[in-house]
């Protein structure tokens, strides 16, 4: 064997034997891949695919959720406003039931415990100890006088905070109930009779001689009562099963304005006029048949000459 064959390690092989063509980029078997610098290449890097997280329930339904929350807020606000507007601005602790001690012989009506005469803001809730209230907190309306003397219908928003101010100025207030326990509201005929009572009322006030319908009478609905009708002057309640216009008028003439033993005006609590009399009736007796004679000159012959006896009695500084 020739030295050439011995070097090649293959019998009969020759260095001139043809070699298989090399495939471009192929790495000969048995040899590791090397970098251009001759070092071994690192293994193939594993590429981490980016994974997108699924959106949350809120993210998927963001718009309808926000719209629903806004709608709930709007509805809640509307309900609050409606309930505030429709809620009664007063409440009662007790329905007044006259006792034997409250009745005074020879006097019309029963004495209701006094609840004061403080002024409150318009719309402020008032809780009365007794209802119907013949005294208590009321609205002064920035110094203006009581509400208009008229017959208010079942759907009119007449509240005790208004007509208590009339009582404070010596008015007669007649109340009727629409409670189911009394069979609901008065009939149309009965309501017309109440309207006629106000329209035809022709009695001046018993001491100050204010013309009729100056501050009263006022007729209004009030359901929280022990009987279907009630006539009120300050601090007194006269219940009636049926409205009696003559009895209500008599209560006005004997109880709405009264003089004390010293001739001072003791009823109503608001000093709406200044009577002058040397022989004043007692506190329990009705005023004289000629009330104008007990008044100061400015309040007698010429009512318009004195604010106290004008067609709109001027309230005192306290209202």
Tab-separated table of N, CA, C and O in Angstrom, residues 78-119:
chain	number	residue	atom	x	y	z
A	78	UNK	N	-84.752	62.578	42.209
A	78	UNK	CA	-86.129	62.968	41.897
A	78	UNK	C	-87.097	62.468	42.958
A	78	UNK	O	-88.013	63.189	43.366
A	79	UNK	N	-86.902	61.233	43.440
A	79	UNK	CA	-87.769	60.703	44.490
A	79	UNK	C	-87.625	61.491	45.779
A	79	UNK	O	-88.610	61.768	46.467
A	80	UNK	N	-86.384	61.876	46.101
A	80	UNK	CA	-86.164	62.660	47.317
A	80	UNK	C	-86.863	64.007	47.224
A	80	UNK	O	-87.510	64.453	48.175
A	81	UNK	N	-86.740	64.661	46.076
A	81	UNK	CA	-87.383	65.961	45.896
A	81	UNK	C	-88.898	65.821	45.966
A	81	UNK	O	-89.596	66.623	46.602
A	82	UNK	N	-89.430	64.756	45.327
A	82	UNK	CA	-90.884	64.547	45.338
A	82	UNK	C	-91.394	64.288	46.752
A	82	UNK	O	-92.399	64.857	47.174
A	83	UNK	N	-90.681	63.411	47.501
A	83	UNK	CA	-91.109	63.107	48.855
A	83	UNK	C	-91.013	64.331	49.756
A	83	UNK	O	-91.861	64.557	50.609
A	84	UNK	N	-89.959	65.139	49.563
A	84	UNK	CA	-89.817	66.344	50.374
A	84	UNK	C	-90.942	67.329	50.089
A	84	UNK	O	-91.447	67.998	50.993
A	85	UNK	N	-91.320	67.416	48.802
A	85	UNK	CA	-92.378	68.360	48.430
A	85	UNK	C	-93.745	67.893	48.901
A	85	UNK	O	-94.602	68.697	49.252
A	86	UNK	N	-93.965	66.556	48.879
A	86	UNK	CA	-95.284	66.044	49.224
A	86	UNK	C	-95.438	65.748	50.711
A	86	UNK	O	-96.549	65.537	51.185
A	87	UNK	N	-94.346	65.694	51.449
A	87	UNK	CA	-94.432	65.390	52.878
A	87	UNK	C	-95.065	66.547	53.633
A	87	UNK	O	-94.844	67.714	53.316
A	88	UNK	N	-95.891	66.225	54.634
A	88	UNK	CA	-96.527	67.261	55.442
A	88	UNK	C	-95.464	68.019	56.229
A	88	UNK	O	-94.592	67.403	56.845
A	89	UNK	N	-95.516	69.361	56.231
A	89	UNK	CA	-94.506	70.141	56.957
A	89	UNK	C	-94.789	70.229	58.452
A	89	UNK	O	-94.207	71.044	59.136
A	90	UNK	N	-95.705	69.411	58.954
A	90	UNK	CA	-95.999	69.410	60.383
A	90	UNK	C	-96.354	67.977	60.804
A	90	UNK	O	-96.646	67.111	59.970
A	91	UNK	N	-96.323	67.734	62.086
A	91	UNK	CA	-96.758	66.458	62.636
A	91	UNK	C	-97.349	66.703	64.013
A	91	UNK	O	-97.199	67.790	64.582
A	92	UNK	N	-98.047	65.706	64.539
A	92	UNK	CA	-98.748	65.846	65.810
A	92	UNK	C	-98.303	64.746	66.767
A	92	UNK	O	-98.132	63.599	66.359
A	93	UNK	N	-98.133	65.108	68.021
A	93	UNK	CA	-97.848	64.100	69.045
A	93	UNK	C	-99.131	63.495	69.595
A	93	UNK	O	-99.198	62.300	69.856
A	94	UNK	N	-100.162	64.334	69.747
A	94	UNK	CA	-101.406	63.891	70.383
A	94	UNK	C	-102.596	64.579	69.729
A	94	UNK	O	-102.525	65.774	69.421
A	95	UNK	N	-103.663	63.823	69.508
A	95	UNK	CA	-104.921	64.434	69.084
A	95	UNK	C	-105.611	64.991	70.335
A	95	UNK	O	-105.819	64.276	71.315
A	96	UNK	N	-105.929	66.271	70.300
A	96	UNK	CA	-106.487	66.929	71.471
A	96	UNK	C	-107.867	66.377	71.788
A	96	UNK	O	-108.775	66.388	70.954
A	97	UNK	N	-108.019	65.871	73.022
A	97	UNK	CA	-109.304	65.393	73.534
A	97	UNK	C	-109.642	66.225	74.770
A	97	UNK	O	-108.968	66.122	75.793
A	98	UNK	N	-110.663	67.079	74.694
A	98	UNK	CA	-110.987	67.942	75.843
A	98	UNK	C	-111.341	67.125	77.085
A	98	UNK	O	-112.064	66.133	77.013
A	99	UNK	N	-110.794	67.532	78.201
A	99	UNK	CA	-111.119	66.927	79.486
A	99	UNK	C	-112.089	67.838	80.233
A	99	UNK	O	-112.347	68.974	79.818
A	100	UNK	N	-112.596	67.333	81.343
A	100	UNK	CA	-113.516	68.141	82.145
A	100	UNK	C	-112.825	69.398	82.654
A	100	UNK	O	-113.433	70.472	82.734
A	101	UNK	N	-111.522	69.262	82.963
A	101	UNK	CA	-110.783	70.420	83.463
A	101	UNK	C	-110.605	71.483	82.391
A	101	UNK	O	-110.467	72.673	82.698
A	102	UNK	N	-110.592	71.057	81.107
A	102	UNK	CA	-110.397	72.020	80.022
A	102	UNK	C	-111.665	72.798	79.719
A	102	UNK	O	-111.614	73.859	79.095
A	103	UNK	N	-112.810	72.260	80.135
A	103	UNK	CA	-114.075	72.952	79.909
A	103	UNK	C	-114.295	73.980	81.016
A	103	UNK	O	-114.076	73.695	82.191
A	104	UNK	N	-114.709	75.164	80.629
A	104	UNK	CA	-114.975	76.223	81.598
A	104	UNK	C	-116.444	76.612	81.489
A	104	UNK	O	-116.930	76.917	80.400
A	105	UNK	N	-117.119	76.609	82.602
A	105	UNK	CA	-118.550	76.867	82.597
A	105	UNK	C	-118.847	78.248	82.019
A	105	UNK	O	-118.219	79.243	82.375
A	106	UNK	N	-119.787	78.295	81.112
A	106	UNK	CA	-120.182	79.547	80.504
A	106	UNK	C	-119.277	80.005	79.376
A	106	UNK	O	-119.486	81.094	78.825
A	107	UNK	N	-118.283	79.201	79.015
A	107	UNK	CA	-117.351	79.576	77.952
A	107	UNK	C	-117.440	78.549	76.824
A	107	UNK	O	-117.629	77.344	77.064
A	108	UNK	N	-117.309	79.006	75.615
A	108	UNK	CA	-117.318	78.108	74.462
A	108	UNK	C	-115.919	77.568	74.197
A	108	UNK	O	-114.930	78.294	74.306
A	109	UNK	N	-115.853	76.316	73.852
A	109	UNK	CA	-114.575	75.708	73.538
A	109	UNK	C	-113.858	75.225	74.787
A	109	UNK	O	-114.216	75.580	75.912
A	110	UNK	N	-112.842	74.407	74.577
A	110	UNK	CA	-112.024	73.877	75.658
A	110	UNK	C	-110.630	74.474	75.568
A	110	UNK	O	-110.121	74.724	74.474
A	111	UNK	N	-110.016	74.685	76.729
A	111	UNK	CA	-108.682	75.258	76.764
A	111	UNK	C	-107.663	74.199	76.338
A	111	UNK	O	-107.617	73.108	76.918
A	112	UNK	N	-106.882	74.512	75.337
A	112	UNK	CA	-105.792	73.635	74.900
A	112	UNK	C	-104.490	74.174	75.471
A	112	UNK	O	-104.241	75.381	75.404
A	113	UNK	N	-103.627	73.329	76.053
A	113	UNK	CA	-102.355	73.822	76.602
A	113	UNK	C	-101.584	74.648	75.593
A	113	UNK	O	-101.503	74.315	74.409
A	114	UNK	N	-101.044	75.756	76.072
A	114	UNK	CA	-100.344	76.688	75.198
A	114	UNK	C	-99.057	76.075	74.667
A	114	UNK	O	-98.296	75.440	75.402
A	115	UNK	N	-98.800	76.261	73.376
A	115	UNK	CA	-97.588	75.731	72.735
A	115	UNK	C	-96.669	76.842	72.242
A	115	UNK	O	-95.804	76.612	71.392
A	116	UNK	N	-96.850	78.045	72.750
A	116	UNK	CA	-95.968	79.137	72.385
A	116	UNK	C	-96.399	79.811	71.094
A	116	UNK	O	-97.421	79.491	70.499
A	117	UNK	N	-95.599	80.771	70.655
A	117	UNK	CA	-95.920	81.527	69.439
A	117	UNK	C	-94.649	81.929	68.695
A	117	UNK	O	-94.566	83.004	68.110
A	118	UNK	N	-93.670	81.057	68.701
A	118	UNK	CA	-92.398	81.352	68.028
A	118	UNK	C	-92.567	81.335	66.516
A	118	UNK	O	-93.470	80.689	65.978
A	119	UNK	N	-91.682	82.052	65.851
A	119	UNK	CA	-91.697	82.109	64.393
A	119	UNK	C	-90.702	81.115	63.813
A	119	UNK	O	-89.620	80.906	64.367
